[in-house]
Amino acid sequence: MTFKEKIENLREITRDMTPAQKKKYFSDYYLLPLIGIVIGLLILISFFLDIHNGGTESLTVGCPVNVELTDAQIVYLCSGFDEYYYQSRGKKYGSEGLSLVTDSEFIDFTQLDEVTQVNTQKLGILESQIAAGEIDYLYTDKTSYDFFMNTDLFDDSKTIKISSNYIIFTYNSLSDDIMKALTEYVQTGDFPAE
């Protein structure tokens, strides 16, 4: 039976039905398959959007350690930096990705353990995120910055001082251009106060 014949057959069946009977007929025979098709299409669209968006690298990913960022500071380090970077470099907005800030890692440096000197579980998680390239920079206070520098795990050659007590330091995963732009942005901008 061709598609045209199926349509003719359906018209023949529903020709003498009232509108209420046609609705019931549709819901009985076609509603569930239609819902299944719509859900399947939504899943496919979501899948392709994830593939498309997942291919874009982040511009920068930061993590506050032992300090809490205010909403204004998060905006400053994310959308504020993105806007500055793309405008100052004459690039299409978002062509290289967008900046984001991950959850805070509170590694309490005010009450250090006598043996480990720090919460080793949180430090281990942070170090593995850095090694995996998931984090480009840390926003931290002077106490934790000094600890990290004493462990010889981090290089202080890419340090940006925000104030006497708050510091950003980055890793080699940031390109020289993005590092230069971040340094310019933080040092010439007005970083929001705590």
XYZ file of N, CA, C and O in Angstrom, residues 74-157:
336
model
N 33.273 36.939 40.117
C 33.067 35.886 39.113
C 32.756 36.505 37.762
O 33.310 36.104 36.741
N 31.884 37.516 37.745
C 31.569 38.212 36.487
C 32.830 38.847 35.921
O 33.099 38.781 34.724
N 33.643 39.463 36.784
C 34.878 40.118 36.363
C 35.824 39.120 35.696
O 36.400 39.397 34.645
N 35.994 37.936 36.305
C 36.929 36.939 35.796
C 36.372 36.126 34.630
O 37.140 35.508 33.893
N 35.068 36.129 34.445
C 34.463 35.341 33.359
C 34.049 36.248 32.206
O 34.843 36.512 31.321
N 32.832 36.756 32.229
C 32.343 37.536 31.084
C 33.113 38.848 30.912
O 33.307 39.305 29.791
N 33.576 39.438 32.008
C 34.356 40.671 31.898
C 35.663 40.447 31.161
O 36.037 41.211 30.268
N 36.369 39.376 31.534
C 37.623 39.064 30.846
C 37.371 38.666 29.398
O 38.119 39.060 28.497
N 36.319 37.879 29.147
C 35.994 37.476 27.771
C 35.816 38.700 26.878
O 36.383 38.789 25.790
N 35.021 39.646 27.362
C 34.756 40.861 26.586
C 36.049 41.618 26.310
O 36.322 42.038 25.187
N 36.881 41.774 27.348
C 38.157 42.472 27.195
C 39.053 41.745 26.192
O 39.641 42.358 25.300
N 39.172 40.431 26.333
C 40.072 39.654 25.477
C 39.686 39.776 24.012
O 40.523 40.080 23.165
N 38.434 39.537 23.700
C 38.019 39.542 22.296
C 38.072 40.945 21.693
O 38.479 41.109 20.547
N 37.698 41.968 22.476
C 37.769 43.341 21.949
C 39.214 43.766 21.741
O 39.550 44.360 20.719
N 40.089 43.483 22.704
C 41.477 43.940 22.611
C 42.263 43.187 21.535
O 43.255 43.694 21.038
N 41.820 41.990 21.180
C 42.532 41.200 20.178
C 41.852 41.255 18.813
O 42.319 40.629 17.875
N 40.740 41.971 18.719
C 40.021 42.088 17.451
C 39.511 40.754 16.931
O 39.521 40.502 15.735
N 39.092 39.891 17.841
C 38.622 38.566 17.460
C 37.113 38.487 17.601
O 36.497 39.269 18.323
N 36.533 37.499 16.912
C 35.097 37.259 17.005
C 34.788 36.760 18.412
O 35.439 35.846 18.915
N 33.785 37.348 19.045
C 33.456 37.014 20.436
C 33.151 35.531 20.591
O 32.309 34.983 19.898
N 33.861 34.874 21.477
C 33.636 33.469 21.764
C 34.258 32.506 20.788
O 34.016 31.303 20.864
N 35.104 32.999 19.875
C 35.677 32.107 18.862
C 36.664 31.113 19.470
O 36.869 30.039 18.929
N 37.301 31.468 20.554
C 38.253 30.553 21.198
C 37.677 29.911 22.446
O 38.327 29.149 23.113
N 36.456 30.272 22.801
C 35.841 29.731 24.013
C 35.508 30.845 24.985
O 35.768 32.018 24.718
N 34.931 30.469 26.095
C 34.553 31.429 27.114
C 35.180 31.039 28.440
O 35.486 29.883 28.685
N 35.371 32.024 29.313
C 36.004 31.779 30.605
C 34.971 31.315 31.622
O 33.808 31.677 31.549
N 35.440 30.523 32.570
C 34.558 30.120 33.659
C 35.370 29.909 34.920
O 36.594 29.815 34.876
N 34.665 29.869 36.044
C 35.295 29.654 37.343
C 34.656 28.420 37.967
O 33.434 28.316 38.014
N 35.480 27.482 38.418
C 34.959 26.259 39.026
C 34.609 26.511 40.488
O 34.803 27.606 41.003
N 34.129 25.477 41.156
C 33.775 25.601 42.575
C 35.010 25.898 43.398
O 36.125 25.532 43.053
N 34.786 26.549 44.530
C 35.896 26.869 45.432
C 36.428 25.608 46.092
O 35.680 24.700 46.422
N 37.723 25.562 46.252
C 38.363 24.508 47.026
C 38.840 25.140 48.326
O 39.810 25.879 48.342
N 38.123 24.865 49.407
C 38.524 25.432 50.691
C 39.524 24.499 51.345
O 39.174 23.480 51.910
N 40.789 24.826 51.188
C 41.861 24.089 51.839
C 42.321 24.993 52.973
O 43.011 25.977 52.747
N 41.888 24.698 54.168
C 42.068 25.610 55.294
C 43.539 25.692 55.701
O 44.096 24.763 56.264
N 44.172 26.823 55.395
C 45.572 27.022 55.736
C 45.745 27.697 57.089
O 46.852 27.985 57.509
N 44.639 27.953 57.784
C 44.753 28.573 59.103
C 44.931 27.519 60.190
O 45.456 27.804 61.248
N 44.487 26.278 59.944
C 44.628 25.193 60.914
C 45.303 24.015 60.224
O 44.663 23.039 59.862
N 46.594 24.113 60.048
C 47.336 23.083 59.326
C 47.557 21.857 60.209
O 47.872 21.968 61.382
N 47.404 20.688 59.616
C 47.680 19.431 60.290
C 49.191 19.324 60.514
O 49.973 19.704 59.659
N 49.613 18.793 61.679
C 51.042 18.735 61.998
C 51.819 17.839 61.037
O 52.974 18.089 60.739
N 51.203 16.776 60.550
C 51.917 15.831 59.688
C 51.827 16.257 58.221
O 52.837 16.437 57.547
N 50.624 16.417 57.717
C 50.462 16.683 56.292
C 50.506 18.161 55.960
O 50.705 18.536 54.816
N 50.290 19.006 56.945
C 50.293 20.460 56.776
C 49.112 20.990 55.956
O 48.988 22.176 55.783
N 48.272 20.106 55.412
C 47.153 20.565 54.600
C 46.190 19.402 54.394
O 46.555 18.250 54.599
N 44.965 19.695 53.991
C 43.998 18.655 53.665
C 44.468 17.969 52.386
O 44.292 18.478 51.288
N 45.093 16.801 52.537
C 45.717 16.135 51.391
C 44.702 15.668 50.356
O 45.014 15.615 49.171
N 43.491 15.333 50.787
C 42.482 14.880 49.822
C 42.106 16.019 48.874
O 42.096 15.849 47.656
N 41.821 17.193 49.423
C 41.460 18.325 48.568
C 42.643 18.779 47.725
O 42.471 19.141 46.560
N 43.831 18.749 48.295
C 45.012 19.128 47.532
C 45.240 18.150 46.381
O 45.562 18.554 45.268
N 45.035 16.871 46.638
C 45.191 15.861 45.594
C 44.193 16.047 44.459
O 44.536 15.916 43.280
N 42.948 16.374 44.809
C 41.925 16.629 43.788
C 42.323 17.836 42.949
O 42.251 17.804 41.717
N 42.753 18.885 43.610
C 43.158 20.098 42.912
C 44.346 19.837 41.987
O 44.346 20.251 40.827
N 45.348 19.123 42.481
C 46.528 18.818 41.667
C 46.153 17.960 40.450
O 46.690 18.169 39.358
N 45.236 17.012 40.619
C 44.847 16.168 39.481
C 44.046 16.971 38.457
O 44.184 16.749 37.251
N 43.220 17.927 38.910
C 42.498 18.787 37.975
C 43.475 19.652 37.179
O 43.288 19.867 35.986
N 44.509 20.139 37.846
C 45.517 20.953 37.166
C 46.293 20.083 36.169
O 46.506 20.473 35.022
N 46.707 18.886 36.604
C 47.474 17.995 35.722
C 46.648 17.575 34.505
O 47.193 17.398 33.418
N 45.337 17.435 34.679
C 44.468 17.037 33.565
C 44.144 18.208 32.645
O 43.479 18.036 31.633
N 44.606 19.394 32.998
C 44.357 20.570 32.175
C 42.965 21.146 32.350
O 42.493 21.903 31.505
N 42.284 20.792 33.441
C 40.937 21.301 33.676
C 40.948 22.691 34.309
O 39.937 23.377 34.280
N 42.070 23.078 34.908
C 42.174 24.379 35.572
C 43.411 25.091 35.036
O 44.486 24.503 34.973
N 43.233 26.375 34.665
C 44.346 27.162 34.131
C 44.991 28.058 35.185
O 46.167 28.361 35.089
N 44.189 28.521 36.140
C 44.762 29.413 37.146
C 44.065 29.240 38.486
O 42.950 28.727 38.564
N 44.766 29.638 39.543
C 44.199 29.655 40.884
C 44.116 31.096 41.355
O 45.036 31.882 41.146
N 42.997 31.435 41.973
C 42.846 32.726 42.648
C 42.904 32.401 44.124
O 42.100 31.625 44.638
N 43.902 32.940 44.803
C 44.145 32.500 46.168
C 44.663 33.643 47.033
O 44.939 34.736 46.544
N 44.804 33.375 48.319
C 45.362 34.381 49.231
C 46.855 34.149 49.416
O 47.409 33.156 48.948
N 47.514 35.078 50.095
C 48.970 35.032 50.259
C 49.420 33.782 51.009
O 50.423 33.156 50.653
N 48.673 33.379 52.034
C 49.054 32.214 52.836
C 49.103 30.945 51.992
O 50.090 30.206 52.011
N 48.051 30.681 51.239
C 48.037 29.466 50.428
C 49.002 29.576 49.252
O 49.614 28.587 48.848
N 49.178 30.780 48.705
C 50.145 30.985 47.625
C 51.548 30.624 48.110
O 52.283 29.904 47.435
N 51.922 31.105 49.303
C 53.245 30.777 49.867
C 53.402 29.279 50.061
O 54.467 28.714 49.794
N 52.323 28.612 50.507
C 52.382 27.152 50.678
C 52.656 26.480 49.340
O 53.518 25.610 49.243
N 51.912 26.863 48.311
C 52.089 26.237 47.001
C 53.503 26.476 46.462
O 54.103 25.594 45.865
N 54.039 27.647 46.678
C 55.386 27.937 46.192
C 56.436 27.116 46.942
O 57.444 26.709 46.381
N 56.211 26.848 48.232
C 57.153 26.055 49.029
C 57.129 24.575 48.661
O 58.080 23.850 48.957
N 56.059 24.098 48.047
C 55.973 22.677 47.697
C 56.727 22.353 46.414
O 56.873 21.199 46.066
N 57.189 23.350 45.707
C 57.876 23.172 44.421
C 56.987 22.479 43.378
O 57.482 21.926 42.410
N 55.684 22.509 43.594
C 54.759 21.945 42.622
C 54.390 22.966 41.555
O 53.964 22.609 40.475
N 54.557 24.229 41.890
C 54.084 25.284 41.011
C 55.204 26.268 40.712
O 56.096 26.488 41.513
N 55.124 26.861 39.559
C 56.093 27.847 39.105
C 55.498 29.231 39.315
O 54.370 29.483 38.906
N 56.254 30.110 39.938
C 55.709 31.446 40.213
C 56.005 32.447 39.107
O 55.805 33.644 39.268
N 56.452 31.969 37.953
C 56.799 32.906 36.878
C 55.572 33.547 36.243
O 55.690 34.555 35.567
